[in-house]
mmCIF file of N, CA and C in Angstrom:
data_model
loop_
_atom_site.group_PDB
_atom_site.id
_atom_site.type_symbol
_atom_site.label_atom_id
_atom_site.label_comp_id
_atom_site.label_asym_id
_atom_site.label_seq_id
_atom_site.Cartn_x
_atom_site.Cartn_y
_atom_site.Cartn_z
ATOM 1 N N MET A 1 7.836 10.653 -2.942
ATOM 2 C CA MET A 1 8.462 9.553 -2.426
ATOM 3 C C MET A 1 8.815 8.608 -3.623
ATOM 4 N N THR A 2 9.872 8.230 -3.705
ATOM 5 C CA THR A 2 10.392 7.399 -4.891
ATOM 6 C C THR A 2 9.909 5.912 -4.742
ATOM 7 N N TYR A 3 9.789 5.101 -5.852
ATOM 8 C CA TYR A 3 9.521 3.845 -5.699
ATOM 9 C C TYR A 3 10.525 3.092 -4.843
ATOM 10 N N GLU A 4 11.627 3.341 -4.764
ATOM 11 C CA GLU A 4 12.622 2.716 -3.825
ATOM 12 C C GLU A 4 12.428 3.054 -2.530
ATOM 13 N N ALA A 5 12.039 4.270 -2.227
ATOM 14 C CA ALA A 5 11.602 4.629 -0.857
ATOM 15 C C ALA A 5 10.456 3.936 -0.321
ATOM 16 N N VAL A 6 9.420 3.774 -1.204
ATOM 17 C CA VAL A 6 8.217 2.907 -0.878
ATOM 18 C C VAL A 6 8.619 1.511 -0.479
ATOM 19 N N ILE A 7 9.531 0.952 -1.210
ATOM 20 C CA ILE A 7 10.066 -0.398 -0.910
ATOM 21 C C ILE A 7 10.682 -0.441 0.289
ATOM 22 N N SER A 8 11.452 0.422 0.620
ATOM 23 C CA SER A 8 12.223 0.565 1.885
ATOM 24 C C SER A 8 11.356 0.682 3.132
ATOM 25 N N MET A 9 10.378 1.562 2.956
ATOM 26 C CA MET A 9 9.313 1.737 3.997
ATOM 27 C C MET A 9 8.648 0.373 4.177
ATOM 28 N N LEU A 10 8.201 -0.187 3.288
ATOM 29 C CA LEU A 10 7.323 -1.495 3.369
ATOM 30 C C LEU A 10 8.285 -2.599 3.959
ATOM 31 N N ASP A 11 9.525 -2.581 3.728
ATOM 32 C CA ASP A 11 10.558 -3.553 4.415
ATOM 33 C C ASP A 11 10.509 -3.415 5.933
ATOM 34 N N GLU A 12 10.204 -2.185 6.453
ATOM 35 C CA GLU A 12 10.105 -1.988 7.847
ATOM 36 C C GLU A 12 8.907 -2.764 8.469
ATOM 37 N N CYS A 13 7.942 -3.116 7.604
ATOM 38 C CA CYS A 13 6.779 -3.847 7.992
ATOM 39 C C CYS A 13 7.069 -5.373 8.417
ATOM 40 N N GLY A 14 8.315 -5.776 7.865
ATOM 41 C CA GLY A 14 8.661 -7.093 8.066
ATOM 42 C C GLY A 14 7.742 -8.289 7.404
ATOM 43 N N LEU A 15 7.237 -7.912 6.315
ATOM 44 C CA LEU A 15 6.432 -8.789 5.478
ATOM 45 C C LEU A 15 7.000 -8.821 4.026
ATOM 46 N N PRO A 16 6.803 -9.886 3.326
ATOM 47 C CA PRO A 16 7.138 -10.078 1.977
ATOM 48 C C PRO A 16 6.309 -8.931 1.213
ATOM 49 N N SER A 17 6.849 -8.271 0.146
ATOM 50 C CA SER A 17 6.097 -7.381 -0.517
ATOM 51 C C SER A 17 6.574 -7.368 -2.011
ATOM 52 N N SER A 18 5.662 -6.832 -2.821
ATOM 53 C CA SER A 18 5.770 -6.856 -4.329
ATOM 54 C C SER A 18 4.993 -5.731 -5.009
ATOM 55 N N TYR A 19 5.571 -5.230 -5.974
ATOM 56 C CA TYR A 19 4.692 -4.182 -6.821
ATOM 57 C C TYR A 19 3.690 -4.923 -7.593
ATOM 58 N N ASP A 20 2.420 -4.588 -7.428
ATOM 59 C CA ASP A 20 1.212 -5.106 -8.269
ATOM 60 C C ASP A 20 0.876 -6.622 -8.009
ATOM 61 N N HIS A 21 1.911 -7.585 -8.055
ATOM 62 C CA HIS A 21 1.587 -8.949 -7.865
ATOM 63 C C HIS A 21 2.920 -9.679 -7.652
ATOM 64 N N PHE A 22 2.869 -10.897 -7.153
ATOM 65 C CA PHE A 22 3.953 -11.796 -7.204
ATOM 66 C C PHE A 22 3.901 -12.621 -8.557
ATOM 67 N N ALA A 23 5.149 -13.009 -9.036
ATOM 68 C CA ALA A 23 5.095 -13.838 -10.346
ATOM 69 C C ALA A 23 4.373 -15.092 -10.005
ATOM 70 N N GLU A 24 3.796 -15.603 -11.039
ATOM 71 C CA GLU A 24 3.009 -16.938 -11.054
ATOM 72 C C GLU A 24 3.798 -18.027 -10.099
ATOM 73 N N GLY A 25 3.269 -18.504 -9.195
ATOM 74 C CA GLY A 25 3.987 -19.686 -8.399
ATOM 75 C C GLY A 25 4.898 -19.155 -7.484
ATOM 76 N N GLU A 26 5.152 -17.854 -7.342
ATOM 77 C CA GLU A 26 6.181 -17.276 -6.369
ATOM 78 C C GLU A 26 5.507 -16.542 -5.162
ATOM 79 N N SER A 27 4.172 -16.592 -5.074
ATOM 80 C CA SER A 27 3.415 -15.888 -4.019
ATOM 81 C C SER A 27 3.717 -16.422 -2.662
ATOM 82 N N PRO A 28 4.178 -15.667 -1.749
ATOM 83 C CA PRO A 28 4.476 -16.340 -0.426
ATOM 84 C C PRO A 28 3.069 -16.631 0.242
ATOM 85 N N ASP A 29 3.330 -17.444 1.323
ATOM 86 C CA ASP A 29 2.107 -17.574 2.149
ATOM 87 C C ASP A 29 1.766 -16.250 2.784
ATOM 88 N N PRO A 30 0.386 -16.041 3.018
ATOM 89 C CA PRO A 30 -0.061 -14.780 3.836
ATOM 90 C C PRO A 30 0.553 -14.787 5.175
ATOM 91 N N PRO A 31 0.784 -13.741 5.771
ATOM 92 C CA PRO A 31 0.493 -12.291 5.294
ATOM 93 C C PRO A 31 1.537 -11.874 4.398
ATOM 94 N N PHE A 32 1.084 -10.971 3.581
ATOM 95 C CA PHE A 32 2.074 -10.415 2.508
ATOM 96 C C PHE A 32 1.511 -8.989 2.058
ATOM 97 N N LEU A 33 2.396 -8.066 1.539
ATOM 98 C CA LEU A 33 1.895 -6.831 1.019
ATOM 99 C C LEU A 33 2.193 -6.682 -0.489
ATOM 100 N N ILE A 34 1.088 -5.995 -1.092
ATOM 101 C CA ILE A 34 1.176 -5.566 -2.445
ATOM 102 C C ILE A 34 1.011 -4.131 -2.513
ATOM 103 N N PHE A 35 1.898 -3.361 -3.407
ATOM 104 C CA PHE A 35 1.644 -1.911 -3.625
ATOM 105 C C PHE A 35 1.519 -1.518 -4.980
ATOM 106 N N LEU A 36 0.887 -0.489 -5.240
ATOM 107 C CA LEU A 36 0.873 -0.078 -6.632
ATOM 108 C C LEU A 36 0.341 1.397 -6.664
ATOM 109 N N TYR A 37 0.510 2.162 -7.873
ATOM 110 C CA TYR A 37 0.063 3.379 -8.123
ATOM 111 C C TYR A 37 -1.130 3.377 -9.039
ATOM 112 N N PRO A 38 -2.367 3.292 -8.701
ATOM 113 C CA PRO A 38 -3.381 2.940 -9.737
ATOM 114 C C PRO A 38 -3.816 4.335 -10.461
ATOM 115 N N ARG A 39 -3.561 5.438 -9.916
ATOM 116 C CA ARG A 39 -3.882 6.635 -10.774
ATOM 117 C C ARG A 39 -3.073 7.858 -10.156
ATOM 118 N N SER A 40 -3.085 8.972 -10.839
ATOM 119 C CA SER A 40 -2.515 10.194 -10.295
ATOM 120 C C SER A 40 -3.574 11.082 -9.942
ATOM 121 N N ASN A 41 -3.182 12.097 -9.125
ATOM 122 C CA ASN A 41 -4.030 13.236 -8.739
ATOM 123 C C ASN A 41 -3.228 14.616 -8.818
ATOM 124 N N ASN A 42 -2.569 14.775 -9.952
ATOM 125 C CA ASN A 42 -1.727 15.907 -10.124
ATOM 126 C C ASN A 42 -2.208 17.320 -9.844
ATOM 127 N N PHE A 43 -1.395 18.123 -9.380
ATOM 128 C CA PHE A 43 -1.849 19.584 -9.060
ATOM 129 C C PHE A 43 -1.317 20.337 -10.278
ATOM 130 N N SER A 44 -2.323 21.181 -10.813
ATOM 131 C CA SER A 44 -1.903 21.965 -12.027
ATOM 132 C C SER A 44 -1.748 23.368 -11.751
ATOM 133 N N ALA A 45 -0.946 24.079 -12.580
ATOM 134 C CA ALA A 45 -0.804 25.519 -12.430
ATOM 135 C C ALA A 45 -0.439 25.896 -13.902
ATOM 136 N N ASP A 46 -1.144 27.007 -14.275
ATOM 137 C CA ASP A 46 -0.919 27.512 -15.625
ATOM 138 C C ASP A 46 -0.945 26.647 -16.681
ATOM 139 N N GLY A 47 -1.959 25.661 -16.664
ATOM 140 C CA GLY A 47 -2.175 24.719 -17.579
ATOM 141 C C GLY A 47 -1.175 23.502 -17.713
ATOM 142 N N SER A 48 -0.305 23.344 -16.785
ATOM 143 C CA SER A 48 0.582 22.268 -16.774
ATOM 144 C C SER A 48 0.688 21.554 -15.337
ATOM 145 N N VAL A 49 1.350 20.406 -15.326
ATOM 146 C CA VAL A 49 1.459 19.718 -13.965
ATOM 147 C C VAL A 49 2.422 20.445 -13.205
ATOM 148 N N TYR A 50 2.023 21.020 -12.020
ATOM 149 C CA TYR A 50 2.999 21.736 -11.255
ATOM 150 C C TYR A 50 3.459 20.748 -10.177
ATOM 151 N N LYS A 51 2.699 19.854 -9.614
ATOM 152 C CA LYS A 51 3.192 18.785 -8.674
ATOM 153 C C LYS A 51 2.597 17.518 -9.162
ATOM 154 N N LYS A 52 3.482 16.464 -9.236
ATOM 155 C CA LYS A 52 3.040 15.104 -9.516
ATOM 156 C C LYS A 52 2.705 14.498 -8.388
ATOM 157 N N ILE A 53 1.418 13.963 -8.267
ATOM 158 C CA ILE A 53 0.946 13.372 -7.051
ATOM 159 C C ILE A 53 0.238 11.997 -7.496
ATOM 160 N N ASN A 54 0.919 10.889 -6.878
ATOM 161 C CA ASN A 54 0.489 9.616 -7.250
ATOM 162 C C ASN A 54 -0.428 8.974 -6.114
ATOM 163 N N GLU A 55 -1.436 8.423 -6.311
ATOM 164 C CA GLU A 55 -2.201 7.660 -5.309
ATOM 165 C C GLU A 55 -1.418 6.337 -5.138
ATOM 166 N N LEU A 56 -1.253 6.040 -3.901
ATOM 167 C CA LEU A 56 -0.452 4.826 -3.503
ATOM 168 C C LEU A 56 -1.522 3.862 -2.776
ATOM 169 N N HIS A 57 -1.560 2.665 -3.144
ATOM 170 C CA HIS A 57 -2.309 1.599 -2.528
ATOM 171 C C HIS A 57 -1.472 0.571 -1.976
ATOM 172 N N ILE A 58 -1.566 0.311 -0.790
ATOM 173 C CA ILE A 58 -0.732 -0.722 0.067
ATOM 174 C C ILE A 58 -1.806 -1.771 0.444
ATOM 175 N N GLU A 59 -1.721 -2.881 -0.078
ATOM 176 C CA GLU A 59 -2.744 -3.948 0.297
ATOM 177 C C GLU A 59 -2.062 -5.008 1.084
ATOM 178 N N LEU A 60 -2.721 -5.287 2.220
ATOM 179 C CA LEU A 60 -2.275 -6.349 3.061
ATOM 180 C C LEU A 60 -3.294 -7.572 2.842
ATOM 181 N N TYR A 61 -2.631 -8.724 2.698
ATOM 182 C CA TYR A 61 -3.455 -9.977 2.491
ATOM 183 C C TYR A 61 -3.207 -10.912 3.725
ATOM 184 N N THR A 62 -4.251 -11.339 4.288
ATOM 185 C CA THR A 62 -4.132 -12.241 5.492
ATOM 186 C C THR A 62 -5.205 -13.293 5.393
ATOM 187 N N GLU A 63 -4.942 -14.558 5.968
ATOM 188 C CA GLU A 63 -5.929 -15.558 6.026
ATOM 189 C C GLU A 63 -6.924 -15.296 7.209
ATOM 190 N N LYS A 64 -6.574 -14.627 8.082
ATOM 191 C CA LYS A 64 -7.597 -14.313 9.172
ATOM 192 C C LYS A 64 -7.225 -12.821 9.644
ATOM 193 N N LYS A 65 -8.300 -12.269 10.260
ATOM 194 C CA LYS A 65 -8.059 -10.794 10.741
ATOM 195 C C LYS A 65 -7.000 -10.922 11.772
ATOM 196 N N ASP A 66 -6.039 -9.874 11.581
ATOM 197 C CA ASP A 66 -4.783 -9.783 12.438
ATOM 198 C C ASP A 66 -4.433 -8.431 12.727
ATOM 199 N N PRO A 67 -5.191 -7.867 13.866
ATOM 200 C CA PRO A 67 -4.857 -6.575 14.232
ATOM 201 C C PRO A 67 -3.486 -6.138 14.587
ATOM 202 N N GLU A 68 -2.754 -7.122 15.021
ATOM 203 C CA GLU A 68 -1.306 -6.951 15.465
ATOM 204 C C GLU A 68 -0.529 -6.493 14.198
ATOM 205 N N ILE A 69 -0.720 -7.253 13.090
ATOM 206 C CA ILE A 69 -0.020 -6.889 11.771
ATOM 207 C C ILE A 69 -0.645 -5.529 11.276
ATOM 208 N N GLU A 70 -1.831 -5.319 11.300
ATOM 209 C CA GLU A 70 -2.362 -3.976 11.014
ATOM 210 C C GLU A 70 -1.730 -2.833 11.710
ATOM 211 N N ASP A 71 -1.623 -3.103 13.027
ATOM 212 C CA ASP A 71 -0.991 -2.012 13.927
ATOM 213 C C ASP A 71 0.455 -1.760 13.434
ATOM 214 N N ARG A 72 1.137 -2.809 13.177
ATOM 215 C CA ARG A 72 2.595 -2.683 12.845
ATOM 216 C C ARG A 72 2.592 -1.850 11.472
ATOM 217 N N ILE A 73 1.764 -2.185 10.511
ATOM 218 C CA ILE A 73 1.757 -1.417 9.260
ATOM 219 C C ILE A 73 1.425 0.057 9.526
ATOM 220 N N GLU A 74 0.398 0.257 10.311
ATOM 221 C CA GLU A 74 -0.035 1.654 10.636
ATOM 222 C C GLU A 74 0.976 2.413 11.289
ATOM 223 N N ALA A 75 1.834 1.786 12.259
ATOM 224 C CA ALA A 75 2.836 2.450 12.842
ATOM 225 C C ALA A 75 4.036 2.844 11.943
ATOM 226 N N VAL A 76 4.349 1.976 10.884
ATOM 227 C CA VAL A 76 5.286 2.429 9.977
ATOM 228 C C VAL A 76 4.726 3.607 9.132
ATOM 229 N N LEU A 77 3.408 3.482 8.614
ATOM 230 C CA LEU A 77 2.944 4.631 7.896
ATOM 231 C C LEU A 77 2.869 6.037 8.807
ATOM 232 N N ASN A 78 2.421 5.789 10.053
ATOM 233 C CA ASN A 78 2.455 6.996 10.864
ATOM 234 C C ASN A 78 3.905 7.587 11.082
ATOM 235 N N GLY A 79 4.879 6.673 11.326
ATOM 236 C CA GLY A 79 6.197 7.026 11.406
ATOM 237 C C GLY A 79 6.714 7.786 10.293
ATOM 238 N N HIS A 80 6.321 7.508 9.089
ATOM 239 C CA HIS A 80 6.708 8.268 7.899
ATOM 240 C C HIS A 80 5.879 9.492 7.644
ATOM 241 N N GLY A 81 4.957 9.804 8.457
ATOM 242 C CA GLY A 81 4.110 10.968 8.327
ATOM 243 C C GLY A 81 2.935 10.784 7.299
ATOM 244 N N PHE A 82 2.494 9.647 7.134
ATOM 245 C CA PHE A 82 1.414 9.402 6.185
ATOM 246 C C PHE A 82 -0.026 9.644 6.718
ATOM 247 N N TYR A 83 -0.840 10.280 5.965
ATOM 248 C CA TYR A 83 -2.351 10.119 6.207
ATOM 249 C C TYR A 83 -2.720 9.230 5.327
ATOM 250 N N TYR A 84 -3.680 8.225 5.744
ATOM 251 C CA TYR A 84 -4.203 7.143 4.978
ATOM 252 C C TYR A 84 -5.708 6.970 5.330
ATOM 253 N N ASP A 85 -6.317 6.396 4.411
ATOM 254 C CA ASP A 85 -7.654 5.774 4.625
ATOM 255 C C ASP A 85 -7.512 4.311 4.511
ATOM 256 N N LYS A 86 -8.420 3.594 5.256
ATOM 257 C CA LYS A 86 -8.261 2.065 5.364
ATOM 258 C C LYS A 86 -9.625 1.464 5.048
ATOM 259 N N THR A 87 -9.682 0.452 4.215
ATOM 260 C CA THR A 87 -10.816 -0.371 4.000
ATOM 261 C C THR A 87 -10.493 -1.774 4.129
ATOM 262 N N GLU A 88 -11.509 -2.546 4.238
ATOM 263 C CA GLU A 88 -11.248 -4.087 4.515
ATOM 264 C C GLU A 88 -12.298 -4.777 3.651
ATOM 265 N N ALA A 89 -11.950 -5.936 3.051
ATOM 266 C CA ALA A 89 -12.701 -6.752 2.294
ATOM 267 C C ALA A 89 -12.378 -8.269 2.533
ATOM 268 N N TRP A 90 -13.350 -9.196 2.463
ATOM 269 C CA TRP A 90 -13.048 -10.521 2.266
ATOM 270 C C TRP A 90 -13.108 -10.961 0.906
ATOM 271 N N ILE A 91 -12.128 -11.663 0.392
ATOM 272 C CA ILE A 91 -12.071 -12.236 -1.012
ATOM 273 C C ILE A 91 -12.413 -13.705 -0.895
ATOM 274 N N GLU A 92 -13.620 -13.980 -1.191
ATOM 275 C CA GLU A 92 -14.072 -15.363 -1.117
ATOM 276 C C GLU A 92 -13.282 -16.315 -1.880
ATOM 277 N N SER A 93 -13.077 -15.936 -3.155
ATOM 278 C CA SER A 93 -12.326 -16.801 -4.004
ATOM 279 C C SER A 93 -10.882 -17.187 -3.669
ATOM 280 N N GLU A 94 -10.273 -16.250 -2.837
ATOM 281 C CA GLU A 94 -8.916 -16.431 -2.464
ATOM 282 C C GLU A 94 -8.931 -16.970 -0.992
ATOM 283 N N LYS A 95 -10.002 -16.810 -0.269
ATOM 284 C CA LYS A 95 -10.165 -17.066 1.206
ATOM 285 C C LYS A 95 -9.177 -16.198 2.013
ATOM 286 N N MET A 96 -9.113 -14.956 1.566
ATOM 287 C CA MET A 96 -8.194 -14.055 2.293
ATOM 288 C C MET A 96 -8.872 -12.630 2.407
ATOM 289 N N TYR A 97 -8.427 -12.045 3.624
ATOM 290 C CA TYR A 97 -8.818 -10.663 3.820
ATOM 291 C C TYR A 97 -7.883 -9.728 3.042
ATOM 292 N N GLU A 98 -8.368 -8.647 2.494
ATOM 293 C CA GLU A 98 -7.633 -7.533 1.983
ATOM 294 C C GLU A 98 -7.751 -6.300 2.796
ATOM 295 N N ILE A 99 -6.725 -5.830 3.378
ATOM 296 C CA ILE A 99 -6.807 -4.536 4.062
ATOM 297 C C ILE A 99 -6.088 -3.611 3.101
ATOM 298 N N LEU A 100 -6.889 -2.626 2.715
ATOM 299 C CA LEU A 100 -6.323 -1.487 1.665
ATOM 300 C C LEU A 100 -5.997 -0.212 2.539
ATOM 301 N N TYR A 101 -4.820 0.189 2.297
ATOM 302 C CA TYR A 101 -4.455 1.532 2.738
ATOM 303 C C TYR A 101 -4.201 2.450 1.557
ATOM 304 N N THR A 102 -4.994 3.515 1.473
ATOM 305 C CA THR A 102 -4.894 4.432 0.456
ATOM 306 C C THR A 102 -4.284 5.727 0.845
ATOM 307 N N THR A 103 -3.231 6.150 0.167
ATOM 308 C CA THR A 103 -2.657 7.449 0.471
ATOM 309 C C THR A 103 -2.184 8.168 -0.808
ATOM 310 N N GLU A 104 -1.514 9.226 -0.730
ATOM 311 C CA GLU A 104 -0.994 9.818 -1.783
ATOM 312 C C GLU A 104 0.532 10.241 -1.567
ATOM 313 N N VAL A 105 1.341 10.136 -2.647
ATOM 314 C CA VAL A 105 2.763 10.545 -2.533
ATOM 315 C C VAL A 105 3.128 11.467 -3.554
ATOM 316 N N LEU A 106 4.038 12.411 -3.189
ATOM 317 C CA LEU A 106 4.581 13.348 -4.182
ATOM 318 C C LEU A 106 5.677 12.710 -4.936
ATOM 319 N N SER A 107 5.785 12.834 -6.232
ATOM 320 C CA SER A 107 6.810 12.018 -6.958
ATOM 321 C C SER A 107 8.207 12.692 -6.876
ATOM 322 N N ASP A 108 8.201 14.011 -6.256
ATOM 323 C CA ASP A 108 9.411 14.694 -5.984
ATOM 324 C C ASP A 108 10.168 14.169 -4.660
ATOM 325 N N GLY A 109 9.492 13.226 -4.002
ATOM 326 C CA GLY A 109 10.218 12.708 -2.797
ATOM 327 C C GLY A 109 9.343 13.010 -1.544
ATOM 328 N N GLY A 110 8.332 13.951 -1.525
ATOM 329 C CA GLY A 110 7.514 14.231 -0.319
ATOM 330 C C GLY A 110 6.396 13.374 -0.330
ATOM 331 N N ILE A 111 5.664 13.535 0.720
ATOM 332 C CA ILE A 111 4.324 12.851 0.889
ATOM 333 C C ILE A 111 3.141 13.865 0.892
ATOM 334 N N GLU A 112 2.000 13.286 0.349
ATOM 335 C CA GLU A 112 0.946 14.357 0.394
ATOM 336 C C GLU A 112 -0.044 14.004 1.474
#
């Protein structure tokens, strides 16, 4: 899945989104999404990378627990055939919840 395809998919969620962070002073009010590729999990064959696989993090930030927004994001992920893991954390310093969706994408356009 390309970078542009991830952006297009996140647009379906109806929330502001950005790669890694919003520019200083340009962060929207929550809820919003951040996505990034923190690491790869490539598949090797014959001593080289056979399939490029990137771990994809999609982070939802909200001021309060909002199951309806989570359901909307999960419906988009499910609609695109993603398997994902989900974790939740309260960030005291920001006074926000972070809901983290972790999945993998093939860099050749498929999903893992």
